[in-house]
Amino acid sequence: MTAPAWQADPYTDALRTGRGPLFLRRPDGWLLPLEVERWCAAPDAADLTVLERCRGTVLDIGCGPGRLVAALAALGRPTLGIDVSPEAVARTVRTGGSALHRSVFDPLPREGSWGTALLIDGNIGIGGDPGALLGRVAHLIADDGVLLAETSPLDVDERVQVRVFDGGSTQGSAFPWARVGTPALLDYAHSAGWEAEEADHWMVAGRTFVALRRA
């Protein structure tokens, strides 16, 4: 499996300026807003609930501009971000974090020993196949590790082709993406050898999260 085409110019331009508008656009014209300003700001209250659940070494998959990587680094937590966008990696490094230009499906450092993996800001959609992504992450973390994933607040299970779109005349090439709510994520997780307890689901400021552990 290959990484999605996040190198598209609209995404790069948005990260350089730190602002949108920016969307994922389906073939039928439906738009999913991307929260560039939030991604480029300091961690918010919802992010902090994720950071406080991190344990051991942390791998931020699809780290974007690196707010979580930088925040964990400032706390002295060994953390690595990976992203398929060179600009995202560069911005993460500029903010004090460590990052590599890699897909989650590429060979990665410390495979099988990460204490925590993060799939935040919709990154459960990477590759357009949540089951395959969860299976890959299971090989990245330690047996007692944890995966912290953000889900859609809607009860949705959707696999689509999308393009990064700036709301005007510029859009990138098509790539596979997925959106899943918590019920769908738990179904995929069970099939991929993960488990979660009721207390491992939470919502803050309209954002929903799940903590998964190896079964």
PDB file of C-alpha atoms in Angstrom:
ATOM      1  CA  MET A   1       0.000   0.000   0.000  1.00  0.00           C
ATOM      2  CA  THR A   2       1.230   3.493  -0.804  1.00  0.00           C
ATOM      3  CA  ALA A   3       0.751   6.804   0.939  1.00  0.00           C
ATOM      4  CA  PRO A   4      -1.919   9.329  -0.093  1.00  0.00           C
ATOM      5  CA  ALA A   5      -0.920  12.273  -2.269  1.00  0.00           C
ATOM      6  CA  TRP A   6      -0.679  14.890   0.456  1.00  0.00           C
ATOM      7  CA  GLN A   7       2.169  16.538  -1.431  1.00  0.00           C
ATOM      8  CA  ALA A   8      -0.531  18.358  -3.423  1.00  0.00           C
ATOM      9  CA  ASP A   9       0.215  22.068  -3.774  1.00  0.00           C
ATOM     10  CA  PRO A  10      -2.925  23.312  -1.934  1.00  0.00           C
ATOM     11  CA  TYR A  11      -1.868  21.395   1.181  1.00  0.00           C
ATOM     12  CA  THR A  12       1.732  22.585   0.976  1.00  0.00           C
ATOM     13  CA  ASP A  13       0.626  26.178   0.524  1.00  0.00           C
ATOM     14  CA  ALA A  14      -1.767  25.956   3.471  1.00  0.00           C
ATOM     15  CA  LEU A  15       0.947  24.606   5.773  1.00  0.00           C
ATOM     16  CA  ARG A  16       3.354  27.331   4.707  1.00  0.00           C
ATOM     17  CA  THR A  17       0.860  30.073   5.516  1.00  0.00           C
ATOM     18  CA  GLY A  18      -0.753  28.309   8.483  1.00  0.00           C
ATOM     19  CA  ARG A  19      -4.272  28.934   7.253  1.00  0.00           C
ATOM     20  CA  GLY A  20      -6.999  27.686   4.923  1.00  0.00           C
ATOM     21  CA  PRO A  21      -9.463  27.328   3.460  1.00  0.00           C
ATOM     22  CA  LEU A  22      -8.657  23.735   2.618  1.00  0.00           C
ATOM     23  CA  PHE A  23     -10.891  20.739   1.995  1.00  0.00           C
ATOM     24  CA  LEU A  24     -10.975  17.098   1.010  1.00  0.00           C
ATOM     25  CA  ARG A  25     -13.230  16.917  -2.038  1.00  0.00           C
ATOM     26  CA  ARG A  26     -15.152  13.831  -3.118  1.00  0.00           C
ATOM     27  CA  PRO A  27     -15.972  13.194  -6.811  1.00  0.00           C
ATOM     28  CA  ASP A  28     -19.583  14.229  -6.135  1.00  0.00           C
ATOM     29  CA  GLY A  29     -18.411  17.660  -4.964  1.00  0.00           C
ATOM     30  CA  TRP A  30     -18.955  17.090  -1.222  1.00  0.00           C
ATOM     31  CA  LEU A  31     -16.354  18.925   0.863  1.00  0.00           C
ATOM     32  CA  LEU A  32     -14.762  17.981   4.188  1.00  0.00           C
ATOM     33  CA  PRO A  33     -13.174  21.085   5.790  1.00  0.00           C
ATOM     34  CA  LEU A  34      -9.608  20.653   7.004  1.00  0.00           C
ATOM     35  CA  GLU A  35      -8.752  22.593  10.158  1.00  0.00           C
ATOM     36  CA  VAL A  36      -5.400  24.001   9.082  1.00  0.00           C
ATOM     37  CA  GLU A  37      -5.414  26.838  11.622  1.00  0.00           C
ATOM     38  CA  ARG A  38      -6.003  24.400  14.494  1.00  0.00           C
ATOM     39  CA  TRP A  39      -3.329  22.036  13.208  1.00  0.00           C
ATOM     40  CA  CYS A  40      -0.798  24.889  13.091  1.00  0.00           C
ATOM     41  CA  ALA A  41      -1.672  26.233  16.556  1.00  0.00           C
ATOM     42  CA  ALA A  42      -0.706  24.973  19.995  1.00  0.00           C
ATOM     43  CA  PRO A  43      -2.509  21.835  21.264  1.00  0.00           C
ATOM     44  CA  ASP A  44      -6.065  22.583  22.394  1.00  0.00           C
ATOM     45  CA  ALA A  45      -8.072  21.069  25.242  1.00  0.00           C
ATOM     46  CA  ALA A  46      -9.016  17.999  23.201  1.00  0.00           C
ATOM     47  CA  ASP A  47      -5.393  17.442  22.153  1.00  0.00           C
ATOM     48  CA  LEU A  48      -4.287  17.614  25.780  1.00  0.00           C
ATOM     49  CA  THR A  49      -6.503  14.645  26.658  1.00  0.00           C
ATOM     50  CA  VAL A  50      -4.590  12.674  24.026  1.00  0.00           C
ATOM     51  CA  LEU A  51      -1.169  13.841  25.201  1.00  0.00           C
ATOM     52  CA  GLU A  52      -1.876  12.895  28.805  1.00  0.00           C
ATOM     53  CA  ARG A  53      -2.725   9.324  27.714  1.00  0.00           C
ATOM     54  CA  CYS A  54       0.570   8.818  25.858  1.00  0.00           C
ATOM     55  CA  ARG A  55       2.977   6.350  27.381  1.00  0.00           C
ATOM     56  CA  GLY A  56       6.600   5.531  26.542  1.00  0.00           C
ATOM     57  CA  THR A  57       7.940   6.450  23.127  1.00  0.00           C
ATOM     58  CA  VAL A  58       5.365   8.034  20.794  1.00  0.00           C
ATOM     59  CA  LEU A  59       4.921   7.687  17.020  1.00  0.00           C
ATOM     60  CA  ASP A  60       2.638  10.356  15.508  1.00  0.00           C
ATOM     61  CA  ILE A  61       1.375   8.942  12.206  1.00  0.00           C
ATOM     62  CA  GLY A  62       0.480  11.719   9.776  1.00  0.00           C
ATOM     63  CA  CYS A  63       1.914  14.354  12.103  1.00  0.00           C
ATOM     64  CA  GLY A  64       1.070  17.305   9.836  1.00  0.00           C
ATOM     65  CA  PRO A  65       2.684  20.549  11.021  1.00  0.00           C
ATOM     66  CA  GLY A  66       3.735  18.809  14.226  1.00  0.00           C
ATOM     67  CA  ARG A  67       1.903  20.440  17.120  1.00  0.00           C
ATOM     68  CA  LEU A  68       1.621  17.167  19.052  1.00  0.00           C
ATOM     69  CA  VAL A  69       5.183  16.097  18.303  1.00  0.00           C
ATOM     70  CA  ALA A  70       6.556  19.451  19.455  1.00  0.00           C
ATOM     71  CA  ALA A  71       4.416  19.451  22.613  1.00  0.00           C
ATOM     72  CA  LEU A  72       5.566  15.963  23.585  1.00  0.00           C
ATOM     73  CA  ALA A  73       9.191  16.849  22.840  1.00  0.00           C
ATOM     74  CA  ALA A  74       8.885  19.886  25.114  1.00  0.00           C
ATOM     75  CA  LEU A  75       7.780  17.506  27.882  1.00  0.00           C
ATOM     76  CA  GLY A  76      10.863  15.374  27.316  1.00  0.00           C
ATOM     77  CA  ARG A  77       8.883  12.510  25.781  1.00  0.00           C
ATOM     78  CA  PRO A  78      10.766  10.627  22.995  1.00  0.00           C
ATOM     79  CA  THR A  79       8.530  11.283  19.980  1.00  0.00           C
ATOM     80  CA  LEU A  80       8.770  10.895  16.205  1.00  0.00           C
ATOM     81  CA  GLY A  81       6.388  12.249  13.617  1.00  0.00           C
ATOM     82  CA  ILE A  82       6.012  10.766  10.146  1.00  0.00           C
ATOM     83  CA  ASP A  83       4.257  12.374   7.206  1.00  0.00           C
ATOM     84  CA  VAL A  84       4.197  12.034   3.426  1.00  0.00           C
ATOM     85  CA  SER A  85       4.257  15.817   3.014  1.00  0.00           C
ATOM     86  CA  PRO A  86       7.788  17.297   2.946  1.00  0.00           C
ATOM     87  CA  GLU A  87       6.410  20.651   4.127  1.00  0.00           C
ATOM     88  CA  ALA A  88       4.705  18.992   7.108  1.00  0.00           C
ATOM     89  CA  VAL A  89       7.981  17.347   8.090  1.00  0.00           C
ATOM     90  CA  ALA A  90       9.905  20.605   7.672  1.00  0.00           C
ATOM     91  CA  ARG A  91       7.403  22.535   9.780  1.00  0.00           C
ATOM     92  CA  THR A  92       7.488  19.877  12.512  1.00  0.00           C
ATOM     93  CA  VAL A  93      11.265  20.150  12.695  1.00  0.00           C
ATOM     94  CA  ARG A  94      11.094  23.964  12.777  1.00  0.00           C
ATOM     95  CA  THR A  95       8.782  23.807  15.793  1.00  0.00           C
ATOM     96  CA  GLY A  96      11.205  21.639  17.746  1.00  0.00           C
ATOM     97  CA  GLY A  97       9.985  18.147  16.919  1.00  0.00           C
ATOM     98  CA  SER A  98      11.587  15.192  15.164  1.00  0.00           C
ATOM     99  CA  ALA A  99       9.993  13.925  11.957  1.00  0.00           C
ATOM    100  CA  LEU A 100      10.673  11.749   8.928  1.00  0.00           C
ATOM    101  CA  HIS A 101       9.280  11.960   5.393  1.00  0.00           C
ATOM    102  CA  ARG A 102       7.716   8.491   5.403  1.00  0.00           C
ATOM    103  CA  SER A 103       4.460   6.678   4.908  1.00  0.00           C
ATOM    104  CA  VAL A 104       3.233   4.490   7.739  1.00  0.00           C
ATOM    105  CA  PHE A 105       3.530   1.605   5.270  1.00  0.00           C
ATOM    106  CA  ASP A 106       7.253   2.256   4.716  1.00  0.00           C
ATOM    107  CA  PRO A 107       9.933   0.675   6.931  1.00  0.00           C
ATOM    108  CA  LEU A 108      10.129   2.721  10.141  1.00  0.00           C
ATOM    109  CA  PRO A 109      12.489   3.012  13.098  1.00  0.00           C
ATOM    110  CA  ARG A 110      11.766   0.951  16.234  1.00  0.00           C
ATOM    111  CA  GLU A 111       9.116  -1.247  14.622  1.00  0.00           C
ATOM    112  CA  GLY A 112       7.413  -3.339  17.264  1.00  0.00           C
ATOM    113  CA  SER A 113       8.589  -1.241  20.207  1.00  0.00           C
ATOM    114  CA  TRP A 114       6.644   2.050  20.216  1.00  0.00           C
ATOM    115  CA  GLY A 115       4.772   2.675  23.444  1.00  0.00           C
ATOM    116  CA  THR A 116       2.078   4.821  21.805  1.00  0.00           C
ATOM    117  CA  ALA A 117       0.912   5.406  18.245  1.00  0.00           C
ATOM    118  CA  LEU A 118      -1.266   8.391  17.315  1.00  0.00           C
ATOM    119  CA  LEU A 119      -3.837   8.611  14.514  1.00  0.00           C
ATOM    120  CA  ILE A 120      -5.293  12.063  15.168  1.00  0.00           C
ATOM    121  CA  ASP A 121      -7.047  14.658  12.947  1.00  0.00           C
ATOM    122  CA  GLY A 122      -8.783  12.052  10.807  1.00  0.00           C
ATOM    123  CA  ASN A 123      -5.644  10.056  10.084  1.00  0.00           C
ATOM    124  CA  ILE A 124      -7.511   6.788  10.582  1.00  0.00           C
ATOM    125  CA  GLY A 125      -8.390   7.522   6.939  1.00  0.00           C
ATOM    126  CA  ILE A 126      -4.812   7.121   5.687  1.00  0.00           C
ATOM    127  CA  GLY A 127      -4.701   4.731   2.746  1.00  0.00           C
ATOM    128  CA  GLY A 128      -8.472   4.429   2.516  1.00  0.00           C
ATOM    129  CA  ASP A 129      -8.471   1.060   4.309  1.00  0.00           C
ATOM    130  CA  PRO A 130      -8.853   1.299   8.112  1.00  0.00           C
ATOM    131  CA  GLY A 131      -8.442  -2.441   8.582  1.00  0.00           C
ATOM    132  CA  ALA A 132      -5.106  -2.499   6.760  1.00  0.00           C
ATOM    133  CA  LEU A 133      -3.929   0.592   8.638  1.00  0.00           C
ATOM    134  CA  LEU A 134      -4.824  -0.880  12.028  1.00  0.00           C
ATOM    135  CA  GLY A 135      -3.068  -4.092  11.087  1.00  0.00           C
ATOM    136  CA  ARG A 136       0.068  -2.168  10.161  1.00  0.00           C
ATOM    137  CA  VAL A 137       0.035  -0.158  13.396  1.00  0.00           C
ATOM    138  CA  ALA A 138      -0.282  -3.386  15.379  1.00  0.00           C
ATOM    139  CA  HIS A 139       3.171  -4.319  14.055  1.00  0.00           C
ATOM    140  CA  LEU A 140       4.636  -0.948  15.045  1.00  0.00           C
ATOM    141  CA  ILE A 141       3.793  -0.782  18.748  1.00  0.00           C
ATOM    142  CA  ALA A 142       4.964  -2.935  21.632  1.00  0.00           C
ATOM    143  CA  ASP A 143       2.764  -5.734  22.972  1.00  0.00           C
ATOM    144  CA  ASP A 144       1.713  -3.486  25.876  1.00  0.00           C
ATOM    145  CA  GLY A 145       1.457  -0.355  23.713  1.00  0.00           C
ATOM    146  CA  VAL A 146      -1.582   1.775  22.992  1.00  0.00           C
ATOM    147  CA  LEU A 147      -3.082   3.336  19.865  1.00  0.00           C
ATOM    148  CA  LEU A 148      -4.892   6.643  20.347  1.00  0.00           C
ATOM    149  CA  ALA A 149      -7.180   7.350  17.413  1.00  0.00           C
ATOM    150  CA  GLU A 150      -9.558  10.188  16.590  1.00  0.00           C
ATOM    151  CA  THR A 151     -12.799   9.120  14.945  1.00  0.00           C
ATOM    152  CA  SER A 152     -15.537  10.962  13.136  1.00  0.00           C
ATOM    153  CA  PRO A 153     -18.236  12.227  15.528  1.00  0.00           C
ATOM    154  CA  LEU A 154     -20.744  10.778  13.039  1.00  0.00           C
ATOM    155  CA  ASP A 155     -21.671   7.112  12.778  1.00  0.00           C
ATOM    156  CA  VAL A 156     -20.052   6.723   9.370  1.00  0.00           C
ATOM    157  CA  ASP A 157     -17.987   4.108   7.533  1.00  0.00           C
ATOM    158  CA  GLU A 158     -16.904   5.488   4.185  1.00  0.00           C
ATOM    159  CA  ARG A 159     -14.101   4.763   1.743  1.00  0.00           C
ATOM    160  CA  VAL A 160     -13.713   7.306  -1.041  1.00  0.00           C
ATOM    161  CA  GLN A 161     -11.346   8.890  -3.523  1.00  0.00           C
ATOM    162  CA  VAL A 162     -10.657  12.509  -2.570  1.00  0.00           C
ATOM    163  CA  ARG A 163      -8.555  15.464  -3.658  1.00  0.00           C
ATOM    164  CA  VAL A 164      -7.072  18.281  -1.587  1.00  0.00           C
ATOM    165  CA  PHE A 165      -8.942  21.421  -2.677  1.00  0.00           C
ATOM    166  CA  ASP A 166      -8.410  25.066  -1.772  1.00  0.00           C
ATOM    167  CA  GLY A 167     -12.003  26.133  -2.358  1.00  0.00           C
ATOM    168  CA  GLY A 168     -11.043  28.000  -5.513  1.00  0.00           C
ATOM    169  CA  SER A 169      -9.453  26.650  -8.658  1.00  0.00           C
ATOM    170  CA  THR A 170      -6.623  24.475  -7.321  1.00  0.00           C
ATOM    171  CA  GLN A 171      -6.797  20.850  -6.311  1.00  0.00           C
ATOM    172  CA  GLY A 172      -4.355  17.969  -6.021  1.00  0.00           C
ATOM    173  CA  SER A 173      -4.417  14.482  -7.481  1.00  0.00           C
ATOM    174  CA  ALA A 174      -6.919  11.885  -6.279  1.00  0.00           C
ATOM    175  CA  PHE A 175      -6.053   9.445  -3.490  1.00  0.00           C
ATOM    176  CA  PRO A 176      -7.958   6.955  -1.297  1.00  0.00           C
ATOM    177  CA  TRP A 177      -9.300   8.105   2.057  1.00  0.00           C
ATOM    178  CA  ALA A 178     -11.674   6.810   4.707  1.00  0.00           C
ATOM    179  CA  ARG A 179     -13.941   8.264   7.381  1.00  0.00           C
ATOM    180  CA  VAL A 180     -15.039   6.094  10.284  1.00  0.00           C
ATOM    181  CA  GLY A 181     -17.033   6.774  13.412  1.00  0.00           C
ATOM    182  CA  THR A 182     -16.368   5.012  16.696  1.00  0.00           C
ATOM    183  CA  PRO A 183     -18.678   1.987  16.059  1.00  0.00           C
ATOM    184  CA  ALA A 184     -17.014   1.274  12.700  1.00  0.00           C
ATOM    185  CA  LEU A 185     -13.526   1.770  14.131  1.00  0.00           C
ATOM    186  CA  LEU A 186     -14.216  -0.736  16.899  1.00  0.00           C
ATOM    187  CA  ASP A 187     -15.377  -3.282  14.332  1.00  0.00           C
ATOM    188  CA  TYR A 188     -12.208  -2.827  12.283  1.00  0.00           C
ATOM    189  CA  ALA A 189     -10.093  -2.904  15.439  1.00  0.00           C
ATOM    190  CA  HIS A 190     -11.567  -6.189  16.637  1.00  0.00           C
ATOM    191  CA  SER A 191     -10.815  -7.813  13.277  1.00  0.00           C
ATOM    192  CA  ALA A 192      -7.233  -6.505  13.393  1.00  0.00           C
ATOM    193  CA  GLY A 193      -6.522  -7.831  16.892  1.00  0.00           C
ATOM    194  CA  TRP A 194      -7.212  -4.745  19.021  1.00  0.00           C
ATOM    195  CA  GLU A 195      -9.510  -4.254  21.981  1.00  0.00           C
ATOM    196  CA  ALA A 196     -11.050  -1.289  23.777  1.00  0.00           C
ATOM    197  CA  GLU A 197     -13.077  -0.851  26.924  1.00  0.00           C
ATOM    198  CA  GLU A 198     -16.010   1.518  27.355  1.00  0.00           C
ATOM    199  CA  ALA A 199     -13.846   3.868  29.432  1.00  0.00           C
ATOM    200  CA  ASP A 200     -11.454   4.156  26.475  1.00  0.00           C
ATOM    201  CA  HIS A 201     -13.885   6.282  24.436  1.00  0.00           C
ATOM    202  CA  TRP A 202     -14.159  10.003  25.084  1.00  0.00           C
ATOM    203  CA  MET A 203     -15.338  13.261  23.529  1.00  0.00           C
ATOM    204  CA  VAL A 204     -14.017  16.802  24.020  1.00  0.00           C
ATOM    205  CA  ALA A 205     -15.217  19.914  22.200  1.00  0.00           C
ATOM    206  CA  GLY A 206     -17.060  17.847  19.618  1.00  0.00           C
ATOM    207  CA  ARG A 207     -14.051  15.643  18.838  1.00  0.00           C
ATOM    208  CA  THR A 208     -14.186  11.909  19.568  1.00  0.00           C
ATOM    209  CA  PHE A 209     -11.334   9.555  20.485  1.00  0.00           C
ATOM    210  CA  VAL A 210     -10.686   5.880  21.193  1.00  0.00           C
ATOM    211  CA  ALA A 211      -7.778   4.178  22.960  1.00  0.00           C
ATOM    212  CA  LEU A 212      -6.997   0.711  21.594  1.00  0.00           C
ATOM    213  CA  ARG A 213      -4.769  -1.976  23.058  1.00  0.00           C
ATOM    214  CA  ARG A 214      -3.476  -5.210  21.631  1.00  0.00           C
ATOM    215  CA  ALA A 215      -5.845  -8.077  22.309  1.00  0.00           C
TER     216      ALA A 215
END
